[in-house]
Amino acid sequence: MNFGVEIPFVHHLGFELVRFEGGASEITYTPKPEHLNSFGVAHGGVVMTLLDVTMALAARSVNADMGVVTIEMKTSFMRPSPGDGTPLTGKGRLMHRSATLAFVEATLFDVNSQACAHASGTFKYVKRLAATLPGAGRKVLALQGRAGAANDDVGPISTD
């Protein structure tokens, strides 16, 4: 399944999209040795990235033409996320949305369906606008909030 946009970091980590519909998302991921901490389990940064992407996809699943940016995120780690070559699964759910905001949650499960981490977050819906970074020669997606709203512009997001 395609994420809808090119996200180099997600590609690097090897996330695989399983579900993206009706306010729900699911991603599987098998931690690589370079993604482990000194205890041999998935690094907290990787776990938070998986939860962040899972929540963003749940928010976008009701309107794939819009982008989302993370406004805030709270994460709770409940047990180590194994780094033993078994897959982890992130499941996200859109709890509520307005015209500009999405309130989302996601849980990361191990191969035995035990919850390893949980997150809740707020995401802002933004329009995707094609742009190029000056002097960089790279195409980017500039994300912008509602047309005409003051202070809704956010910076360019690289697409390569």
Coordinates of C-alpha atoms in Angstrom, one line a residue, residues 3-130:
F3 CA 1.5 6.2 1.8
G4 CA 0.2 8.8 -0.6
V5 CA 3.3 11.0 -0.4
E6 CA 7.0 10.2 -0.5
I7 CA 8.4 10.2 3.1
P8 CA 12.1 9.4 2.9
F9 CA 12.5 8.7 6.6
V10 CA 9.5 6.3 6.6
H11 CA 11.0 4.5 3.6
H12 CA 14.3 4.3 5.4
L13 CA 12.8 2.7 8.4
G14 CA 10.8 0.2 6.3
F15 CA 7.3 1.0 7.5
E16 CA 4.6 -0.9 5.6
L17 CA 1.1 0.5 5.3
V18 CA -1.6 -2.1 5.9
R19 CA -4.8 0.0 6.5
F20 CA -5.7 3.6 5.5
E21 CA -9.5 4.2 5.6
G22 CA -12.4 5.7 7.4
G23 CA -10.4 7.2 10.3
A24 CA -8.3 4.1 10.9
S25 CA -4.7 3.2 10.0
E26 CA -2.4 0.3 10.5
I27 CA 1.4 0.1 9.9
T28 CA 3.7 -2.9 10.3
Y29 CA 7.4 -2.5 11.0
T30 CA 10.2 -4.9 11.8
P31 CA 13.0 -3.1 13.7
K32 CA 16.5 -3.4 12.1
P33 CA 19.6 -3.8 14.2
E34 CA 20.5 -0.1 13.6
H35 CA 17.1 0.9 15.1
L36 CA 17.7 -0.7 18.5
N37 CA 18.9 0.9 21.7
S38 CA 21.6 -0.5 24.0
F39 CA 19.1 -3.0 25.5
G40 CA 18.4 -4.6 22.1
V41 CA 14.9 -3.3 21.8
A42 CA 13.4 -0.8 19.4
H43 CA 14.7 2.7 20.2
G44 CA 12.1 5.1 21.7
G45 CA 12.6 7.5 18.8
V46 CA 11.6 4.8 16.3
V47 CA 8.6 3.9 18.4
M48 CA 7.5 7.5 18.6
T49 CA 8.0 7.9 14.8
L50 CA 5.9 4.9 14.1
L51 CA 3.1 6.2 16.4
D52 CA 3.3 9.7 14.9
V53 CA 3.0 8.4 11.3
T54 CA 0.2 6.0 12.3
M55 CA -1.8 8.8 13.9
A56 CA -1.1 11.2 10.9
L57 CA -2.4 8.5 8.5
A58 CA -5.5 7.9 10.6
A59 CA -6.2 11.7 10.4
R60 CA -5.5 11.8 6.7
S61 CA -7.6 8.7 5.9
V62 CA -10.8 10.8 5.9
N63 CA -9.4 13.3 3.4
A64 CA -6.3 12.1 1.6
D65 CA -6.0 15.3 -0.4
M66 CA -5.0 17.3 2.7
G67 CA -1.7 17.0 4.6
V68 CA -1.3 17.0 8.3
V69 CA 1.4 18.4 10.7
T70 CA 1.9 17.3 14.2
I71 CA 0.9 20.0 16.7
E72 CA 1.4 17.9 19.9
M73 CA 2.0 14.3 20.9
K74 CA 2.0 12.5 24.2
T75 CA 3.6 9.0 24.3
S76 CA 3.5 6.4 27.1
F77 CA 5.9 3.4 26.9
M78 CA 4.3 0.4 28.6
R79 CA 6.8 -2.4 27.8
P80 CA 9.9 -2.8 25.6
S81 CA 9.2 -3.1 21.9
P82 CA 11.1 -6.2 20.8
G83 CA 14.0 -5.9 18.5
D84 CA 14.2 -9.7 17.9
G85 CA 13.2 -9.7 14.3
T86 CA 9.5 -10.0 14.9
P87 CA 7.2 -7.3 13.5
L88 CA 5.5 -4.5 15.4
T89 CA 2.1 -3.1 14.5
G90 CA 0.9 0.4 15.0
K91 CA -2.9 0.9 14.9
G92 CA -4.3 4.4 14.7
R93 CA -7.8 5.9 15.2
L94 CA -9.2 9.3 14.5
M95 CA -11.2 10.2 17.6
H96 CA -12.5 13.6 16.5
R97 CA -11.9 16.2 13.8
S98 CA -12.9 19.7 13.1
A99 CA -12.3 21.7 9.9
T100 CA -8.6 22.3 10.8
L101 CA -7.7 19.8 13.6
A102 CA -7.6 16.1 14.1
F103 CA -7.5 14.4 17.5
V104 CA -6.0 11.0 17.1
E105 CA -4.6 8.0 19.1
A106 CA -2.4 5.1 18.2
T107 CA -1.1 1.9 20.0
L108 CA 1.9 -0.1 19.1
F109 CA 1.6 -3.9 19.5
D110 CA 4.1 -6.7 19.6
V111 CA 3.7 -10.0 17.8
N112 CA 1.7 -11.4 20.8
S113 CA -0.8 -8.5 20.5
Q114 CA 0.6 -6.9 23.8
A115 CA 0.5 -3.1 23.9
C116 CA 4.1 -1.7 24.0
A117 CA 3.4 2.0 23.7
H118 CA 0.4 4.3 23.2
A119 CA 0.2 7.9 22.0
S120 CA -2.4 10.6 21.5
G121 CA -1.9 13.6 19.4
T122 CA -3.3 16.7 17.8
F123 CA -2.7 17.3 14.0
K124 CA -3.5 20.3 11.9
Y125 CA -4.9 19.8 8.4
V126 CA -3.0 21.7 5.8
K127 CA -3.2 22.2 2.0
R128 CA -0.5 20.8 -0.1
L129 CA 1.1 23.4 -2.4
A130 CA 3.9 22.6 -4.9

